[in-house]
Amino acid sequence: MLRVIGYIRQHKAAFIGAVLLAAGTILAGIGLMSTSGYLISRAAQRPMIVDLFMVTAGVRFFGISRAVVRYFERVVSHDLTFKILLSMRIGLYRQIDSFSQKWLMTRRPGDLLAGVTSDIETLQNVYLRIVSPIIVAFLIGALTFWGLTFFSMNMAWVTFLFFLLNGLAAPLLMARITRGRGKTEVQTRSRLKTFLVDRLQGMQELSWMGQQQNSRDSFNQMQGDLDHIQRKNAGISGLAESLNNLFSHLGMFFVLVMAIPLVMNGEIKGVVLAALTLGVLSSFEALQGLANAFIQYENSDEAARRLFSIAENKEAAADNSVPETQILSTIPEAITFQDISFSYDGVTPTLKAVSFTLSAGSCTAIVGSTGSGKSTLINLLLRFWPPDSGKIMVGGSDINQLEETSYRSLFGVVSQDNWIFNRSLRENLLLAKPEATDDELRESLIHVGLEHFAHDLDMEPGTQGMRFSGGERQLLALARAWLTQSHCWIFDEATAHLDVKTERKILDTLWALKGNRTLLMVTHRLLDMDKMDKILVMDKGEIVEQGTHAILLSANNYYARMFNHQNQILSY
Ligand code: ATP
Ligand code: MG
């Protein structure tokens, strides 16, 4: 919590201004009530109108200034809140951005979403509902006490007592009653969000499996839980408000009771009696938000804890033990895997001492059964995960030492599932090359055989590219890869779910566009294997065979069996 408050320190001037304005609003309220009380009492004595002139001016002044000061208080405090939110949000984004892919890939997206949206929004209460009300309560409490000492010391102490009851005892009681509820509310809300994001993403699957009703029921159940919690919390807030009212009026009542004898003795003029009691009543306004502050404290504390635990996750931080300063300026001669071993969970080995070299401009295919570790090799090459042991060298440097952006720009990747963003076709293509002109984008589409889309770059592909067929999505990914002008193309099952004709078309496009790029192709379908310089056959995390198509066929081993088996199926 202290660290959240630390963010306020960056906006000291605005903070002090907002607190002073908040206190000013309440002071103006006290002024308004007192002058009004005095005006009515004084008017009852039927003085000359001129005698009332100053008082009416006072009423007018406080009435208007209260509204004006409140307006500016709202403007400044909300501006401050949003500034604090902004710095927090940017800070959090930066942290998430620096996290390793390894960690991010194991996260539920809903958690992160909840983190950057609702948790941070909960924290906006820290200033508005917690810090500011407490300071203002202190200020007004002290001023009221000081003001009352001019009338009677006893009265000042009694009011002070009611300030304590109202500002400390009641909120503490409320906080006690609500303990644990704030936490449950935040957790329930976050669970609901995670659930919703997950189910929305998988909506199609849910409807295929006829599970919409089921999901709806689960959702209703969770929402019901949340409603229940929120209703209870609202009830408690209501109770807090009533207690506040009760103590405020009791406080006023006691002041009145104590003031009457003083008026009788002539120590206080009768005409100020109303002003005094009404002034005391409005000073209690400063305590109005305190019960809420105590309740909010727990909510915010929980949200802050979650946020900072995301932001400071040691495990998540990308391994920067080696500074990534080296910028790749020339096209590397070769990409070499040296004794790479890797395991996702630290228990089952996914890759076991894999070594191979991709020389510049060569074509390499990786084939092998499902789960043998082919995509994993690519994940390591793209630095999504660091290998457990061994090194990947690119142009003589360990890839960990290369600066990320220049390193990643080496590769154009077309995978089995390419994400198409729900933006225009143009924006989807510009991801690959932000400075490209429309003509270049059109050219890329024509190159990959998507000329029928070339005239309409503003077209919206829909959520996850739904308006494109599977094949068109692959071609679009190919167009992106082509646009990046990257040196090395990686195809991971890029044609796996396409029909034979489209697959042929994509492969032909690929060969036509390849030029002197290095190509790494993961595939189950052994097409165009004779064009490959090298074929790596993987099984259970190891390279069991390698060589050219002809050599592997004549070796009559694993690869030859795969190839013959496939041809048999095709000839049925
Ligand atoms: P396919 O031909 O089906 O695409 P693959 O050879 O590409 O298979 P990989 O994706 O490399 O296989 O997976 C190798 C093994 O690692 C599998 O047993 C898989 O379950 C496991 N694996 C893959 N990704 C992860 C992950 N993110 N976390 C944990 N285990 C994973
Ligand atoms: Mg794979």
Coordinates of C-alpha atoms and ligand atoms in Angstrom, one line a residue:
M1 CA 0.0 0.0 0.0
L2 CA 2.8 2.3 0.9
R3 CA 4.2 1.8 -2.6
V4 CA 0.9 2.8 -4.2
I5 CA 1.0 5.9 -2.1
G6 CA 4.5 6.4 -3.4
Y7 CA 3.0 7.0 -6.8
I8 CA 1.3 10.1 -5.3
R9 CA 4.7 11.5 -4.5
Q10 CA 5.3 12.0 -8.2
H11 CA 2.5 14.5 -8.2
K12 CA 3.1 16.4 -5.0
A13 CA 1.8 19.8 -6.1
A14 CA -1.5 18.4 -7.5
F15 CA -1.9 16.3 -4.4
I16 CA -1.5 19.1 -2.0
G17 CA -3.8 21.3 -4.1
A18 CA -6.5 18.6 -4.2
V19 CA -6.3 18.1 -0.4
L20 CA -6.5 21.8 0.2
L21 CA -9.4 22.2 -2.1
A22 CA -11.2 19.3 -0.5
A23 CA -10.7 20.9 2.9
G24 CA -11.8 24.2 1.4
T25 CA -15.1 22.7 0.3
I26 CA -15.9 21.5 3.8
L27 CA -14.8 24.8 5.3
A28 CA -17.0 26.7 2.9
G29 CA -19.8 24.3 4.0
I30 CA -19.2 25.2 7.6
G31 CA -19.1 28.8 6.7
L32 CA -22.4 28.5 4.8
M33 CA -24.3 26.7 7.6
S34 CA -22.9 29.1 10.3
T35 CA -23.7 32.3 8.4
S36 CA -27.1 31.0 7.5
G37 CA -27.8 30.0 11.1
Y38 CA -26.6 33.4 12.2
L39 CA -28.7 35.2 9.5
I40 CA -31.9 33.5 10.6
S41 CA -31.3 34.2 14.3
R42 CA -30.3 37.8 13.7
A43 CA -33.2 38.4 11.3
A44 CA -35.5 37.2 14.1
Q45 CA -34.4 40.1 16.2
R46 CA -35.7 42.4 13.4
P47 CA -32.6 44.6 13.0
M48 CA -32.2 47.2 10.3
I49 CA -31.8 45.7 6.9
V50 CA -28.4 47.3 6.6
D51 CA -27.2 45.4 9.7
L52 CA -27.9 42.1 7.8
F53 CA -26.1 43.2 4.8
M54 CA -22.7 41.7 5.8
V55 CA -24.3 38.4 6.8
T56 CA -26.3 38.0 3.6
A57 CA -23.1 38.7 1.7
G58 CA -21.4 36.0 3.7
V59 CA -24.1 33.5 3.0
R60 CA -23.9 34.3 -0.7
F61 CA -20.1 34.1 -0.6
F62 CA -19.9 30.7 1.1
G63 CA -22.8 29.3 -1.0
I64 CA -21.1 30.2 -4.3
S65 CA -17.6 29.5 -3.2
R66 CA -18.6 26.0 -1.9
A67 CA -19.8 25.1 -5.3
V68 CA -16.8 26.6 -7.1
V69 CA -14.3 25.0 -4.7
R70 CA -16.0 21.7 -5.0
Y71 CA -15.9 21.9 -8.8
F72 CA -12.1 22.6 -8.8
E73 CA -11.6 19.9 -6.1
R74 CA -13.2 17.4 -8.4
V75 CA -11.3 18.5 -11.4
V76 CA -7.9 18.4 -9.7
S77 CA -8.5 15.2 -7.7
H78 CA -9.7 13.3 -10.7
D79 CA -7.0 14.6 -12.9
L80 CA -4.5 13.5 -10.3
T81 CA -6.2 10.1 -10.0
F82 CA -5.9 9.5 -13.7
K83 CA -2.3 10.7 -13.8
I84 CA -1.5 8.2 -11.0
L85 CA -3.4 5.4 -12.9
L86 CA -1.5 6.3 -16.0
S87 CA 1.9 6.0 -14.4
M88 CA 0.8 2.7 -12.8
R89 CA -0.6 1.3 -16.0
I90 CA 2.4 2.2 -18.0
G91 CA 4.7 0.8 -15.3
L92 CA 2.8 -2.4 -15.3
Y93 CA 2.8 -2.7 -19.1
R94 CA 6.5 -2.2 -19.2
Q95 CA 7.0 -4.9 -16.7
I96 CA 4.8 -7.3 -18.5
D97 CA 6.6 -6.4 -21.7
S98 CA 9.9 -7.4 -20.2
F99 CA 8.7 -10.7 -19.0
S100 CA 9.9 -13.9 -20.6
Q101 CA 7.7 -15.6 -23.1
K102 CA 8.1 -18.7 -21.1
W103 CA 6.2 -17.2 -18.2
L104 CA 3.6 -15.3 -20.3
M105 CA 2.7 -18.4 -22.2
T106 CA 1.7 -20.2 -19.0
R107 CA -0.5 -17.3 -17.8
R108 CA -4.2 -17.1 -18.1
P109 CA -4.9 -14.0 -20.2
G110 CA -7.8 -13.1 -18.0
D111 CA -5.5 -12.7 -15.0
L112 CA -3.4 -10.2 -16.8
L113 CA -6.4 -8.5 -18.2
A114 CA -7.9 -8.2 -14.7
G115 CA -4.6 -6.9 -13.5
V116 CA -4.3 -4.1 -16.0
T117 CA -7.9 -3.1 -15.8
S118 CA -9.9 -3.7 -12.7
D119 CA -7.1 -4.0 -10.2
I120 CA -5.6 -0.7 -11.3
E121 CA -9.0 0.8 -11.2
T122 CA -9.5 -0.4 -7.7
L123 CA -6.3 1.4 -6.8
Q124 CA -7.7 4.7 -8.0
N125 CA -9.6 4.6 -4.8
V126 CA -6.4 4.8 -2.8
Y127 CA -6.1 8.5 -3.4
L128 CA -9.8 9.5 -3.8
R129 CA -11.3 7.4 -1.0
I130 CA -8.5 6.7 1.4
V131 CA -5.6 9.1 1.5
S132 CA -7.4 12.3 0.8
P133 CA -10.4 11.8 3.2
I134 CA -8.0 10.9 6.1
I135 CA -5.9 14.0 5.7
V136 CA -9.0 16.2 5.2
A137 CA -10.6 14.7 8.3
F138 CA -7.5 15.5 10.4
L139 CA -7.3 19.1 9.0
I140 CA -11.0 19.8 9.6
G141 CA -11.0 18.1 13.0
A142 CA -8.1 20.2 14.2
L143 CA -9.7 23.4 12.9
T144 CA -13.0 22.7 14.4
F145 CA -11.4 21.9 17.8
W146 CA -9.4 25.1 17.6
G147 CA -12.5 27.1 16.6
L148 CA -14.6 25.7 19.5
T149 CA -11.9 26.5 22.1
F150 CA -13.0 30.1 21.7
F151 CA -16.4 29.2 23.0
S152 CA -15.7 26.6 25.6
M153 CA -13.0 24.1 26.2
N154 CA -15.5 21.4 27.2
M155 CA -17.4 21.8 24.1
A156 CA -14.2 21.4 22.1
W157 CA -13.4 18.2 23.8
V158 CA -16.9 16.7 23.4
T159 CA -16.8 17.5 19.7
F160 CA -13.4 15.9 19.6
L161 CA -14.8 12.8 21.2
F162 CA -17.5 12.6 18.6
F163 CA -14.9 13.1 15.9
L164 CA -13.1 10.1 17.2
L165 CA -16.3 8.0 17.5
N166 CA -17.4 9.0 14.0
G167 CA -14.0 9.1 12.3
L168 CA -12.2 6.2 14.0
A169 CA -14.4 3.9 16.1
A170 CA -17.3 3.6 13.5
P171 CA -14.9 3.0 10.5
L172 CA -12.9 0.5 12.5
L173 CA -16.1 -1.3 13.4
M174 CA -17.1 -1.3 9.8
A175 CA -13.7 -2.6 8.7
R176 CA -14.0 -5.4 11.2
I177 CA -17.4 -6.4 9.9
T178 CA -16.2 -6.3 6.3
R179 CA -12.9 -8.0 6.9
G180 CA -12.3 -10.6 4.2
R181 CA -15.1 -9.3 2.1
G182 CA -13.1 -6.9 0.0
K183 CA -10.6 -9.7 -0.8
T184 CA -13.4 -12.1 -1.7
E185 CA -14.9 -9.5 -3.9
V186 CA -11.7 -8.8 -5.8
Q187 CA -10.9 -12.5 -6.2
T188 CA -14.4 -13.3 -7.3
R189 CA -14.4 -10.5 -9.9
S190 CA -11.1 -11.6 -11.2
R191 CA -12.2 -15.2 -11.4
L192 CA -15.3 -14.1 -13.4
K193 CA -13.1 -12.2 -15.8
T194 CA -10.7 -15.0 -16.4
F195 CA -13.6 -17.4 -17.0
L196 CA -15.3 -14.9 -19.4
V197 CA -12.2 -14.3 -21.5
D198 CA -11.5 -18.0 -21.8
R199 CA -15.1 -18.9 -22.8
L200 CA -15.4 -16.1 -25.2
Q201 CA -12.2 -17.2 -27.0
G202 CA -13.5 -20.7 -27.2
M203 CA -17.1 -19.8 -28.1
Q204 CA -17.0 -21.7 -31.4
E205 CA -15.9 -24.9 -29.7
L206 CA -18.5 -24.5 -27.0
S207 CA -21.3 -24.3 -29.5
W208 CA -20.0 -27.3 -31.5
M209 CA -20.0 -29.3 -28.3
G210 CA -23.4 -27.9 -27.3
Q211 CA -22.0 -26.5 -24.1
Q212 CA -23.3 -22.9 -24.3
Q213 CA -26.0 -23.6 -21.7
N214 CA -23.5 -25.1 -19.4
S215 CA -21.2 -22.1 -19.7
R216 CA -24.1 -19.7 -19.2
D217 CA -25.0 -21.6 -16.1
S218 CA -21.5 -21.4 -14.7
F219 CA -21.3 -17.7 -15.6
N220 CA -24.7 -17.0 -13.9
Q221 CA -23.5 -18.9 -10.8
M222 CA -20.3 -16.8 -10.6
Q223 CA -22.1 -13.6 -11.3
G224 CA -24.6 -14.5 -8.7
D225 CA -21.8 -15.0 -6.1
L226 CA -20.4 -11.6 -7.1
D227 CA -23.8 -10.0 -6.8
H228 CA -24.3 -11.5 -3.4
I229 CA -21.0 -10.2 -2.1
Q230 CA -21.6 -6.8 -3.6
R231 CA -25.1 -6.6 -2.1
K232 CA -23.7 -7.4 1.3
N233 CA -20.9 -4.8 0.9
A234 CA -23.4 -2.2 -0.2
G235 CA -25.5 -3.0 2.9
I236 CA -22.5 -2.4 5.1
S237 CA -21.7 0.8 3.3
G238 CA -25.3 1.9 4.0
L239 CA -24.9 1.0 7.7
A240 CA -21.7 3.0 7.8
E241 CA -23.5 6.0 6.4
S242 CA -26.3 5.8 8.9
L243 CA -23.8 5.6 11.8
N244 CA -22.1 8.6 10.4
N245 CA -25.4 10.5 10.4
L246 CA -26.2 9.3 13.9
F247 CA -22.9 10.4 15.4
S248 CA -22.9 13.7 13.5
H249 CA -26.3 14.6 14.9
L250 CA -25.6 13.4 18.3
G251 CA -22.4 15.5 18.3
M252 CA -24.5 18.5 17.3
F253 CA -27.0 17.8 20.0
F254 CA -24.4 17.6 22.7
V255 CA -22.9 20.9 21.6
L256 CA -26.3 22.4 21.7
V257 CA -27.0 21.0 25.2
M258 CA -23.7 22.4 26.4
A259 CA -24.1 25.7 24.8
I260 CA -27.5 26.5 26.3
P261 CA -26.2 27.1 29.8
L262 CA -23.5 29.3 28.4
V263 CA -26.1 31.4 26.6
M264 CA -28.0 31.6 29.9
N265 CA -24.9 32.8 31.7
G266 CA -24.3 35.3 28.9
E267 CA -21.0 33.7 28.0
I268 CA -22.2 33.1 24.5
K269 CA -24.6 35.4 22.7
G270 CA -27.9 33.7 21.9
V271 CA -27.8 34.9 18.3
V272 CA -24.7 32.7 17.5
L273 CA -26.2 29.6 19.0
A274 CA -27.6 28.3 15.8
A275 CA -24.4 29.3 13.9
L276 CA -22.4 27.3 16.4
T277 CA -24.4 24.1 16.3
L278 CA -24.9 24.1 12.6
G279 CA -21.2 24.8 12.0
V280 CA -20.3 21.8 14.2
L281 CA -22.8 19.6 12.3
S282 CA -21.3 20.5 8.9
S283 CA -17.8 19.9 10.2
F284 CA -18.7 16.3 10.6
E285 CA -19.1 16.2 6.8
A286 CA -15.3 15.7 6.8
L287 CA -15.8 12.3 8.3
Q288 CA -18.3 11.1 5.8
G289 CA -16.0 9.1 3.6
L290 CA -13.9 7.5 6.4
A291 CA -15.9 4.3 6.9
N292 CA -15.6 3.8 3.2
A293 CA -11.9 4.5 3.3
F294 CA -11.4 1.7 5.8
I295 CA -13.5 -0.7 3.8
Q296 CA -11.7 0.3 0.5
Y297 CA -8.4 -0.1 2.2
E298 CA -8.7 -3.9 2.2
N299 CA -9.9 -4.0 -1.4
S300 CA -7.1 -1.8 -2.5
D301 CA -4.5 -3.7 -0.5
E302 CA -5.5 -6.9 -2.1
A303 CA -5.5 -5.4 -5.6
A304 CA -2.1 -3.8 -4.9
R305 CA -0.7 -7.1 -3.7
R306 CA -1.9 -8.9 -6.8
L307 CA -0.5 -6.2 -9.1
F308 CA 2.9 -6.0 -7.5
S309 CA 3.1 -9.8 -7.4
I310 CA 2.6 -9.8 -11.1
A311 CA 4.9 -6.9 -11.7
E312 CA 7.7 -8.3 -9.6
N313 CA 7.6 -11.9 -10.5
K314 CA 11.2 -13.0 -10.4
E315 CA 10.3 -16.1 -12.3
A316 CA 8.7 -14.0 -15.0
A317 CA 11.6 -11.6 -15.5
A318 CA 13.4 -12.4 -18.7
D319 CA 16.8 -13.7 -18.0
N320 CA 19.0 -10.7 -18.6
S321 CA 22.1 -12.1 -17.1
V322 CA 23.8 -11.6 -20.4
P323 CA 23.3 -8.1 -21.7
E324 CA 21.6 -8.2 -25.1
T325 CA 23.5 -5.5 -26.7
Q326 CA 24.9 -7.0 -29.8
I327 CA 23.1 -5.8 -32.8
L328 CA 23.0 -8.1 -35.8
S329 CA 24.2 -6.0 -38.7
T330 CA 25.2 -8.6 -41.3
I331 CA 23.3 -11.6 -42.4
P332 CA 24.6 -14.5 -40.5
E333 CA 26.5 -17.3 -42.3
A334 CA 24.8 -20.1 -40.3
I335 CA 22.5 -20.9 -37.5
T336 CA 23.8 -23.7 -35.3
F337 CA 22.1 -25.7 -32.6
Q338 CA 24.8 -27.1 -30.2
D339 CA 23.7 -29.9 -27.9
I340 CA 20.4 -28.3 -27.1
S341 CA 18.5 -30.0 -24.3
F342 CA 15.2 -28.6 -23.1
S343 CA 12.3 -29.5 -20.9
Y344 CA 9.1 -27.5 -20.4
D345 CA 8.4 -28.7 -16.9
G346 CA 11.9 -29.5 -15.8
V347 CA 11.0 -33.2 -15.5
T348 CA 10.2 -34.8 -18.9
P349 CA 12.9 -34.0 -21.5
T350 CA 11.5 -32.6 -24.7
L351 CA 14.8 -32.2 -26.5
K352 CA 17.8 -34.3 -25.8
A353 CA 21.2 -32.9 -27.0
V354 CA 20.1 -31.8 -30.4
S355 CA 22.7 -30.5 -32.7
F356 CA 22.5 -29.3 -36.3
T357 CA 23.4 -26.5 -38.6
L358 CA 21.4 -24.4 -41.0
S359 CA 23.8 -22.8 -43.5
A360 CA 22.9 -19.6 -45.1
G361 CA 20.5 -20.0 -48.0
S362 CA 19.9 -23.7 -47.4
C363 CA 16.6 -25.5 -47.2
T364 CA 16.1 -27.8 -44.2
A365 CA 13.1 -29.9 -43.4
I366 CA 12.3 -31.2 -39.9
V367 CA 10.0 -34.2 -40.0
G368 CA 8.9 -36.6 -37.3
S369 CA 5.9 -37.9 -35.3
T370 CA 3.6 -35.7 -33.3
G371 CA 5.1 -34.5 -30.1
S372 CA 8.7 -35.3 -31.1
G373 CA 9.8 -31.7 -30.4
K374 CA 9.8 -30.0 -33.8
S375 CA 7.8 -26.9 -32.8
T376 CA 9.9 -26.8 -29.6
L377 CA 13.0 -26.4 -31.6
I378 CA 11.5 -23.4 -33.3
N379 CA 10.3 -21.9 -30.0
L380 CA 13.9 -22.1 -28.8
L381 CA 15.2 -20.6 -32.0
L382 CA 12.8 -17.7 -31.7
R383 CA 13.9 -17.2 -28.0
F384 CA 10.5 -17.9 -26.5
W385 CA 12.2 -20.2 -24.1
P386 CA 15.9 -20.5 -23.2
P387 CA 17.4 -24.0 -23.6
D388 CA 18.3 -25.8 -20.4
S389 CA 21.7 -26.6 -21.8
G390 CA 23.6 -26.1 -25.0
K391 CA 23.7 -23.0 -27.2
I392 CA 22.1 -21.7 -30.3
M393 CA 24.6 -19.7 -32.3
V394 CA 23.7 -17.3 -35.1
G395 CA 26.6 -15.9 -37.1
G396 CA 29.0 -16.8 -34.3
S397 CA 27.1 -15.2 -31.4
D398 CA 25.0 -16.8 -28.8
I399 CA 21.4 -15.7 -29.6
N400 CA 21.0 -14.6 -25.9
Q401 CA 23.4 -11.9 -26.5
L402 CA 21.7 -10.4 -29.5
E403 CA 19.5 -7.4 -29.2
E404 CA 15.9 -8.7 -29.4
T405 CA 14.3 -6.6 -32.1
S406 CA 17.1 -7.0 -34.6
Y407 CA 17.3 -10.7 -33.8
R408 CA 13.7 -11.3 -34.3
S409 CA 13.6 -9.4 -37.5
L410 CA 15.8 -12.1 -38.9
F411 CA 12.9 -14.5 -39.1
G412 CA 9.7 -14.6 -41.0
V413 CA 7.4 -17.1 -39.4
V414 CA 4.4 -18.9 -40.8
S415 CA 2.9 -21.3 -38.4
Q416 CA -0.1 -23.6 -38.4
D417 CA -2.2 -21.0 -36.6
N418 CA -1.5 -17.5 -37.6
W419 CA -3.1 -14.8 -35.6
I420 CA -5.1 -12.3 -37.7
F421 CA -6.0 -9.3 -35.7
N422 CA -9.5 -7.8 -35.7
R423 CA -8.2 -4.8 -37.6
S424 CA -8.2 -3.9 -41.3
L425 CA -6.2 -6.0 -43.7
R426 CA -3.8 -3.1 -44.1
E427 CA -3.0 -3.0 -40.4
N428 CA -2.5 -6.7 -40.3
L429 CA 0.1 -6.4 -43.0
L430 CA 1.7 -3.3 -41.6
L431 CA 2.6 -5.3 -38.5
A432 CA 5.3 -7.0 -40.7
K433 CA 6.6 -3.8 -42.1
P434 CA 5.2 -0.6 -40.5
E435 CA 6.7 1.8 -43.1
A436 CA 5.3 -0.1 -46.1
T437 CA 3.3 1.9 -48.6
D438 CA -0.1 0.7 -49.8
D439 CA 1.5 -0.3 -53.1
E440 CA 4.0 -2.6 -51.3
L441 CA 1.2 -4.2 -49.4
R442 CA -0.8 -4.8 -52.5
E443 CA 2.3 -6.3 -54.2
S444 CA 2.8 -8.6 -51.3
L445 CA -0.8 -9.9 -51.6
I446 CA -0.4 -10.4 -55.3
H447 CA 2.8 -12.2 -54.7
V448 CA 1.2 -14.8 -52.5
G449 CA -1.8 -15.2 -54.8
L450 CA -4.3 -13.1 -52.8
E451 CA -4.8 -10.6 -55.6
H452 CA -8.6 -10.6 -55.0
F453 CA -8.0 -8.8 -51.7
A454 CA -5.4 -6.4 -53.1
H455 CA -8.0 -3.8 -54.1
D456 CA -9.5 -3.6 -50.6
L457 CA -6.9 -3.1 -47.9
D458 CA -9.6 -1.6 -45.6
M459 CA -11.4 -4.9 -45.4
E460 CA -11.9 -6.1 -41.9
P461 CA -11.1 -9.8 -41.5
G462 CA -13.2 -10.1 -38.3
T463 CA -12.4 -11.7 -35.0
Q464 CA -9.4 -14.0 -35.4
G465 CA -9.6 -13.5 -39.1
M466 CA -12.9 -15.4 -39.4
R467 CA -13.7 -13.9 -42.7
F468 CA -10.7 -15.6 -44.2
S469 CA -10.6 -19.3 -45.1
G470 CA -7.8 -21.3 -43.4
G471 CA -5.8 -21.3 -46.7
E472 CA -6.2 -17.6 -47.1
R473 CA -5.0 -17.1 -43.5
Q474 CA -1.8 -19.1 -44.4
L475 CA -1.3 -17.0 -47.5
L476 CA -1.7 -13.8 -45.5
A477 CA 0.9 -15.0 -43.1
L478 CA 3.1 -15.7 -46.0
A479 CA 2.5 -12.2 -47.3
R480 CA 3.6 -10.9 -43.9
A481 CA 6.7 -13.1 -44.0
W482 CA 7.5 -11.8 -47.4
L483 CA 7.0 -8.2 -46.3
T484 CA 9.5 -8.5 -43.4
Q485 CA 12.2 -9.2 -46.0
S486 CA 13.6 -11.5 -43.3
H487 CA 16.6 -13.6 -43.9
C488 CA 15.3 -16.8 -42.6
W489 CA 11.8 -18.3 -43.2
I490 CA 10.4 -20.7 -40.7
F491 CA 7.3 -22.7 -41.7
D492 CA 5.8 -24.8 -39.0
E493 CA 3.1 -27.1 -40.5
A494 CA 2.2 -24.1 -42.6
T495 CA 0.1 -26.1 -45.0
A496 CA -1.1 -28.8 -42.6
H497 CA -4.8 -28.0 -42.8
L498 CA -5.1 -27.0 -46.4
D499 CA -6.4 -29.0 -49.4
V500 CA -3.9 -30.6 -51.7
K501 CA -4.3 -27.9 -54.4
T502 CA -3.8 -25.0 -52.1
E503 CA -0.9 -26.7 -50.4
R504 CA 0.7 -27.1 -53.8
K505 CA 0.0 -23.4 -54.6
I506 CA 1.6 -22.3 -51.3
L507 CA 4.6 -24.4 -51.8
D508 CA 5.0 -23.2 -55.4
T509 CA 4.7 -19.6 -54.1
L510 CA 7.2 -20.4 -51.5
W511 CA 9.8 -21.7 -53.9
A512 CA 9.2 -18.8 -56.3
L513 CA 9.7 -16.2 -53.5
K514 CA 12.4 -17.9 -51.5
G515 CA 15.4 -16.4 -53.3
N516 CA 18.5 -16.8 -51.2
R517 CA 16.8 -17.0 -47.9
T518 CA 17.4 -19.8 -45.4
L519 CA 14.4 -22.0 -45.1
L520 CA 13.4 -24.2 -42.1
M521 CA 10.3 -26.2 -42.7
V522 CA 8.5 -28.4 -40.2
T523 CA 6.1 -30.7 -41.9
H524 CA 4.2 -33.9 -41.6
R525 CA 3.5 -34.1 -45.3
L526 CA 6.6 -35.2 -47.2
L527 CA 6.2 -32.9 -50.2
D528 CA 9.0 -31.4 -52.2
M529 CA 11.5 -33.2 -50.0
D530 CA 13.8 -33.7 -52.9
K531 CA 14.3 -29.9 -53.0
M532 CA 15.6 -29.9 -49.4
D533 CA 19.3 -29.7 -48.8
K534 CA 18.9 -31.6 -45.5
I535 CA 16.1 -33.4 -43.8
L536 CA 16.2 -33.9 -40.0
V537 CA 14.1 -36.8 -38.7
M538 CA 13.1 -36.4 -35.1
D539 CA 11.7 -38.8 -32.7
K540 CA 11.1 -38.3 -29.0
G541 CA 13.3 -35.2 -28.8
E542 CA 16.2 -36.6 -30.7
I543 CA 17.4 -36.4 -34.3
V544 CA 17.4 -40.0 -35.3
E545 CA 18.3 -39.6 -39.0
Q546 CA 19.5 -36.8 -41.2
G547 CA 20.5 -36.4 -44.8
T548 CA 19.0 -35.6 -48.2
H549 CA 15.9 -37.2 -49.5
A550 CA 17.8 -39.7 -51.7
I551 CA 20.2 -40.7 -49.0
L552 CA 17.5 -41.2 -46.4
L553 CA 15.4 -43.3 -48.8
S554 CA 18.3 -45.5 -49.6
A555 CA 19.1 -45.9 -45.9
N556 CA 15.7 -47.5 -45.8
N557 CA 15.1 -46.7 -42.2
Y558 CA 12.7 -44.5 -40.3
Y559 CA 12.3 -41.8 -43.0
A560 CA 11.9 -44.3 -45.8
R561 CA 9.2 -46.0 -43.8
M562 CA 7.4 -42.7 -43.3
F563 CA 7.7 -41.8 -46.9
N564 CA 6.5 -45.1 -48.2
H565 CA 3.6 -45.2 -45.7
Q566 CA 2.5 -41.8 -46.8
N567 CA 2.6 -42.7 -50.5
Q568 CA 0.6 -45.8 -49.8
I569 CA -2.1 -43.8 -48.1
L570 CA -2.1 -41.3 -51.0
S571 CA -2.4 -44.0 -53.6
Y572 CA -5.5 -45.5 -52.0
Ligands
ATP1 P1 3.4 -31.7 -33.8 O1 3.9 -32.4 -35.0 O2 2.2 -32.4 -33.3 O3 3.3 -30.3 -34.0 P2 5.9 -31.2 -32.4 O4 7.0 -32.2 -32.8 O5 5.9 -29.9 -32.9 O6 4.5 -32.0 -32.6 P3 6.2 -30.0 -29.9 O7 5.1 -29.0 -30.0 O8 7.6 -29.6 -30.0 O9 5.9 -31.2 -30.8 O10 6.0 -30.7 -28.4 C1 6.9 -31.6 -27.9 C2 6.4 -32.0 -26.5 O11 6.4 -30.9 -25.6 C3 5.0 -32.5 -26.5 O12 5.0 -33.7 -25.7 C4 4.2 -31.4 -25.9 O13 3.2 -32.0 -25.1 C5 5.2 -30.7 -25.1 N1 4.8 -29.2 -25.1 C6 4.7 -28.4 -26.1 N2 4.4 -27.2 -25.8 C7 4.4 -27.2 -24.4 C8 4.2 -26.1 -23.5 N3 3.9 -24.9 -23.8 N4 4.2 -26.5 -22.2 C9 4.5 -27.8 -21.8 N5 4.7 -28.8 -22.7 C10 4.7 -28.5 -24.0
MG2 MG 4.4 -28.7 -33.9

